[in-house]
Amino acid sequence: MRAARLIKLVLLLQSRPSMTAAELAAELEVSERTITRDALALSEAGVPVYADRGRAGGYRLVGGYRTRLTGLARGEAEALFLSGLPEALRDLGLADAASAARLKVAAALTPSLRDAPEAVGRRFHLDAPAWYQEPRTPELLGPVADAVWDDRPVRARYRRGDGEVERELQPYGLVLKAGVWYVCARLQDGAGPFRTYRVDRFVEVVVAEERFERDPGFDLAAFWSERSAEFARSLLRAEVVLRLTPAGARRLPYVTDRAAAEEALAAGAAEGGADPADGRVTVTLPVESEDVAFGQLLGLGPEAEVLAPASLRARFAAAARALAEVYR
């Protein structure tokens, strides 16, 4: 533990011109007295750590000293690619590895570039969880992540419907979507397609000792993109016919499935285009159900007129009469 702290202290001083004892103590999560002892130990070991006295003083390395301990370990290198996802790093147990990796990279930069990480951090941030949801870390995310990193099969039991199912899986990758963790995997025998499983539905995970051989052609990002689109399309089992004003056409992708709305608008434009009299366009829109469509299309107000099905048109007519009564 202390050896790792001493190395980190040297890397910190190498990446910055000077640091006070208070700054080092905050970075290393120790007391200022511990920093004093560590600096003395480094000096005795031949590392030229120099302490400037006074209010503006601090610790620095003298003589252009450069440590060669800047090579990234494998875990640090992997964690570095997730450094924009602090919540994900913490959930996966990689926060310390990412911190060490960033520090080594900073120490290896030339002096003129050492402010680059701070400059980027001030300007960009990725917030993965969705609004109005409290992100929760699945209890078994740790062992699942370990299996993914090490290419180890798992025997997993997970909830499906009202029961539980047990499978032996090859976990290929993890995806964090709107605060929910998914694992992309296929059966241990390598047969069948890749599937996605919600990690919070696992009730038991046993990681095997042996390793499986990954399919070199598997592309996690491409797989997730394709399955996400398939899933979204599979939900759209009904259709409604709408007459939209120009404003309604512009707003339609923001109240319902964007891809379905854009396809419907493109098809409507190709079939007949907008009515020259008032600019309205008629489209056939795939929707999840009449109930879902009713809630979504209400947001368009008078910019959308439901033409079919008749049952949905009747619901909008009733809602319009009720609103007229409220605002009479």
Tab-separated table of N, CA and C in Angstrom, residues 182-254:
chain	number	residue	atom	x	y	z
A	182	TYR	N	-26.457	-3.970	-18.982
A	182	TYR	CA	-26.781	-5.170	-19.763
A	182	TYR	C	-25.478	-5.902	-20.069
A	183	VAL	N	-25.576	-7.229	-20.155
A	183	VAL	CA	-24.436	-8.029	-20.595
A	183	VAL	C	-24.824	-8.710	-21.902
A	184	CYS	N	-23.932	-8.656	-22.890
A	184	CYS	CA	-24.137	-9.309	-24.178
A	184	CYS	C	-23.375	-10.628	-24.145
A	185	ALA	N	-24.081	-11.720	-24.389
A	185	ALA	CA	-23.476	-13.036	-24.210
A	185	ALA	C	-24.104	-14.043	-25.160
A	186	ARG	N	-23.442	-15.186	-25.281
A	186	ARG	CA	-24.034	-16.320	-25.983
A	186	ARG	C	-23.814	-17.564	-25.154
A	187	LEU	N	-24.487	-18.647	-25.533
A	187	LEU	CA	-24.400	-19.883	-24.758
A	187	LEU	C	-22.960	-20.396	-24.735
A	188	GLN	N	-22.621	-21.085	-23.660
A	188	GLN	CA	-21.258	-21.549	-23.455
A	188	GLN	C	-20.759	-22.453	-24.579
A	189	ASP	N	-21.662	-23.200	-25.215
A	189	ASP	CA	-21.214	-24.090	-26.298
A	189	ASP	C	-20.958	-23.326	-27.598
A	190	GLY	N	-21.185	-22.013	-27.586
A	190	GLY	CA	-20.924	-21.202	-28.769
A	190	GLY	C	-22.008	-21.282	-29.813
A	191	ALA	N	-23.072	-22.045	-29.528
A	191	ALA	CA	-24.158	-22.187	-30.492
A	191	ALA	C	-25.185	-21.079	-30.287
A	192	GLY	N	-25.902	-20.783	-31.340
A	192	GLY	CA	-26.968	-19.803	-31.226
A	192	GLY	C	-26.461	-18.374	-31.294
A	193	PRO	N	-27.379	-17.430	-31.349
A	193	PRO	CA	-27.002	-16.023	-31.507
A	193	PRO	C	-26.580	-15.382	-30.193
A	194	PHE	N	-26.000	-14.207	-30.285
A	194	PHE	CA	-25.729	-13.398	-29.101
A	194	PHE	C	-27.039	-12.794	-28.610
A	195	ARG	N	-27.166	-12.698	-27.290
A	195	ARG	CA	-28.363	-12.122	-26.677
A	195	ARG	C	-27.947	-11.124	-25.607
A	196	THR	N	-28.903	-10.319	-25.173
A	196	THR	CA	-28.646	-9.368	-24.094
A	196	THR	C	-29.444	-9.751	-22.862
A	197	TYR	N	-28.829	-9.551	-21.701
A	197	TYR	CA	-29.459	-9.868	-20.421
A	197	TYR	C	-29.283	-8.674	-19.493
A	198	ARG	N	-30.348	-8.307	-18.791
A	198	ARG	CA	-30.232	-7.251	-17.786
A	198	ARG	C	-29.517	-7.806	-16.565
A	199	VAL	N	-28.445	-7.140	-16.160
A	199	VAL	CA	-27.639	-7.655	-15.057
A	199	VAL	C	-28.419	-7.631	-13.747
A	200	ASP	N	-29.345	-6.675	-13.581
A	200	ASP	CA	-30.087	-6.618	-12.319
A	200	ASP	C	-31.096	-7.745	-12.173
A	201	ARG	N	-31.256	-8.568	-13.208
A	201	ARG	CA	-32.149	-9.721	-13.115
A	201	ARG	C	-31.409	-11.012	-12.774
A	202	PHE	N	-30.085	-10.965	-12.715
A	202	PHE	CA	-29.333	-12.139	-12.285
A	202	PHE	C	-29.511	-12.323	-10.783
A	203	VAL	N	-29.769	-13.546	-10.382
A	203	VAL	CA	-29.899	-13.846	-8.952
A	203	VAL	C	-28.723	-14.679	-8.452
A	204	GLU	N	-27.961	-15.266	-9.383
A	204	GLU	CA	-26.764	-16.018	-9.003
A	204	GLU	C	-25.816	-16.067	-10.192
A	205	VAL	N	-24.533	-15.853	-9.937
A	205	VAL	CA	-23.513	-15.911	-10.986
A	205	VAL	C	-22.307	-16.654	-10.432
A	206	VAL	N	-21.891	-17.712	-11.121
A	206	VAL	CA	-20.693	-18.461	-10.749
A	206	VAL	C	-19.712	-18.366	-11.913
A	207	VAL	N	-18.549	-17.781	-11.660
A	207	VAL	CA	-17.546	-17.584	-12.706
A	207	VAL	C	-16.642	-18.809	-12.771
A	208	ALA	N	-16.458	-19.354	-13.975
A	208	ALA	CA	-15.629	-20.547	-14.161
A	208	ALA	C	-14.149	-20.196	-14.110
A	209	GLU	N	-13.319	-21.181	-13.885
A	209	GLU	CA	-11.867	-20.970	-13.851
A	209	GLU	C	-11.275	-20.905	-15.251
A	210	GLU	N	-11.812	-21.729	-16.176
A	210	GLU	CA	-11.253	-21.754	-17.522
A	210	GLU	C	-11.689	-20.518	-18.304
A	211	ARG	N	-11.066	-20.304	-19.464
A	211	ARG	CA	-11.401	-19.184	-20.329
A	211	ARG	C	-12.012	-19.702	-21.628
A	212	PHE	N	-12.861	-18.873	-22.234
A	212	PHE	CA	-13.400	-19.233	-23.540
A	212	PHE	C	-12.677	-18.419	-24.614
A	213	GLU	N	-12.717	-18.895	-25.836
A	213	GLU	CA	-12.064	-18.204	-26.946
A	213	GLU	C	-13.066	-17.273	-27.603
A	214	ARG	N	-12.760	-15.978	-27.583
A	214	ARG	CA	-13.678	-14.987	-28.126
A	214	ARG	C	-13.768	-15.070	-29.647
A	215	ASP	N	-14.933	-14.784	-30.168
A	215	ASP	CA	-15.121	-14.658	-31.606
A	215	ASP	C	-14.502	-13.327	-32.033
A	216	PRO	N	-13.430	-13.334	-32.837
A	216	PRO	CA	-12.755	-12.073	-33.198
A	216	PRO	C	-13.625	-11.152	-34.034
A	217	GLY	N	-14.701	-11.679	-34.602
A	217	GLY	CA	-15.561	-10.849	-35.438
A	217	GLY	C	-16.655	-10.135	-34.668
A	218	PHE	N	-16.748	-10.373	-33.359
A	218	PHE	CA	-17.815	-9.745	-32.580
A	218	PHE	C	-17.499	-8.278	-32.333
A	219	ASP	N	-18.433	-7.403	-32.690
A	219	ASP	CA	-18.297	-5.958	-32.505
A	219	ASP	C	-19.397	-5.531	-31.547
A	220	LEU	N	-19.024	-5.202	-30.306
A	220	LEU	CA	-20.010	-4.897	-29.276
A	220	LEU	C	-20.878	-3.698	-29.657
A	221	ALA	N	-20.253	-2.615	-30.137
A	221	ALA	CA	-21.014	-1.416	-30.472
A	221	ALA	C	-22.005	-1.683	-31.606
A	222	ALA	N	-21.546	-2.398	-32.645
A	222	ALA	CA	-22.418	-2.697	-33.775
A	222	ALA	C	-23.553	-3.630	-33.345
A	223	PHE	N	-23.230	-4.621	-32.524
A	223	PHE	CA	-24.253	-5.550	-32.028
A	223	PHE	C	-25.324	-4.810	-31.245
A	224	TRP	N	-24.892	-3.924	-30.334
A	224	TRP	CA	-25.858	-3.210	-29.501
A	224	TRP	C	-26.732	-2.288	-30.351
A	225	SER	N	-26.127	-1.606	-31.306
A	225	SER	CA	-26.886	-0.704	-32.166
A	225	SER	C	-27.951	-1.466	-32.949
A	226	GLU	N	-27.575	-2.623	-33.492
A	226	GLU	CA	-28.514	-3.416	-34.287
A	226	GLU	C	-29.645	-3.956	-33.421
A	227	ARG	N	-29.296	-4.497	-32.243
A	227	ARG	CA	-30.326	-5.060	-31.369
A	227	ARG	C	-31.236	-3.983	-30.815
A	228	SER	N	-30.695	-2.818	-30.529
A	228	SER	CA	-31.521	-1.724	-30.030
A	228	SER	C	-32.564	-1.323	-31.068
A	229	ALA	N	-32.124	-1.241	-32.326
A	229	ALA	CA	-33.056	-0.878	-33.391
A	229	ALA	C	-34.112	-1.962	-33.582
A	230	GLU	N	-33.697	-3.232	-33.524
A	230	GLU	CA	-34.646	-4.337	-33.650
A	230	GLU	C	-35.666	-4.308	-32.518
A	231	PHE	N	-35.190	-4.049	-31.302
A	231	PHE	CA	-36.088	-4.015	-30.155
A	231	PHE	C	-37.101	-2.891	-30.300
A	232	ALA	N	-36.629	-1.723	-30.718
A	232	ALA	CA	-37.532	-0.584	-30.885
A	232	ALA	C	-38.590	-0.888	-31.944
A	233	ARG	N	-38.170	-1.518	-33.058
A	233	ARG	CA	-39.134	-1.853	-34.112
A	233	ARG	C	-40.127	-2.908	-33.663
A	234	SER	N	-39.668	-3.854	-32.830
A	234	SER	CA	-40.549	-4.940	-32.393
A	234	SER	C	-41.692	-4.444	-31.521
A	235	LEU	N	-41.520	-3.278	-30.900
A	235	LEU	CA	-42.566	-2.731	-30.041
A	235	LEU	C	-43.698	-2.089	-30.832
A	236	LEU	N	-43.429	-1.732	-32.091
A	236	LEU	CA	-44.399	-0.983	-32.890
A	236	LEU	C	-45.312	-1.957	-33.625
A	237	ARG	N	-46.405	-2.363	-32.961
A	237	ARG	CA	-47.277	-3.417	-33.488
A	237	ARG	C	-48.595	-2.881	-34.043
A	238	ALA	N	-48.824	-1.589	-33.963
A	238	ALA	CA	-50.069	-1.001	-34.460
A	238	ALA	C	-49.740	0.187	-35.355
A	239	GLU	N	-50.777	0.731	-36.020
A	239	GLU	CA	-50.579	1.871	-36.897
A	239	GLU	C	-51.684	2.895	-36.683
A	240	VAL	N	-51.342	4.173	-36.846
A	240	VAL	CA	-52.342	5.236	-36.840
A	240	VAL	C	-52.089	6.110	-38.060
A	241	VAL	N	-53.171	6.685	-38.579
A	241	VAL	CA	-53.068	7.596	-39.719
A	241	VAL	C	-53.310	9.006	-39.202
A	242	LEU	N	-52.383	9.910	-39.515
A	242	LEU	CA	-52.431	11.275	-39.002
A	242	LEU	C	-52.403	12.283	-40.139
A	243	ARG	N	-53.084	13.426	-39.914
A	243	ARG	CA	-52.915	14.583	-40.787
A	243	ARG	C	-52.223	15.649	-39.948
A	244	LEU	N	-51.030	16.067	-40.381
A	244	LEU	CA	-50.181	16.942	-39.575
A	244	LEU	C	-50.007	18.302	-40.224
A	245	THR	N	-50.038	19.331	-39.409
A	245	THR	CA	-49.635	20.658	-39.874
A	245	THR	C	-48.118	20.667	-40.021
A	246	PRO	N	-47.556	21.672	-40.678
A	246	PRO	CA	-46.084	21.745	-40.751
A	246	PRO	C	-45.443	21.722	-39.371
A	247	ALA	N	-46.039	22.413	-38.390
A	247	ALA	CA	-45.487	22.397	-37.029
A	247	ALA	C	-45.602	21.007	-36.420
A	248	GLY	N	-46.720	20.321	-36.666
A	248	GLY	CA	-46.894	18.963	-36.147
A	248	GLY	C	-45.893	17.994	-36.742
A	249	ALA	N	-45.608	18.172	-38.050
A	249	ALA	CA	-44.624	17.301	-38.699
A	249	ALA	C	-43.243	17.503	-38.096
A	250	ARG	N	-42.905	18.759	-37.783
A	250	ARG	CA	-41.592	19.018	-37.184
A	250	ARG	C	-41.499	18.425	-35.781
A	251	ARG	N	-42.584	18.428	-35.047
A	251	ARG	CA	-42.552	17.983	-33.653
A	251	ARG	C	-42.786	16.485	-33.485
A	252	LEU	N	-43.300	15.822	-34.503
A	252	LEU	CA	-43.635	14.397	-34.377
A	252	LEU	C	-42.463	13.535	-33.899
A	253	PRO	N	-41.238	13.707	-34.431
A	253	PRO	CA	-40.133	12.856	-33.958
A	253	PRO	C	-39.786	13.040	-32.488
A	254	TYR	N	-40.258	14.123	-31.873
A	254	TYR	CA	-39.919	14.387	-30.477
A	254	TYR	C	-40.949	13.838	-29.494
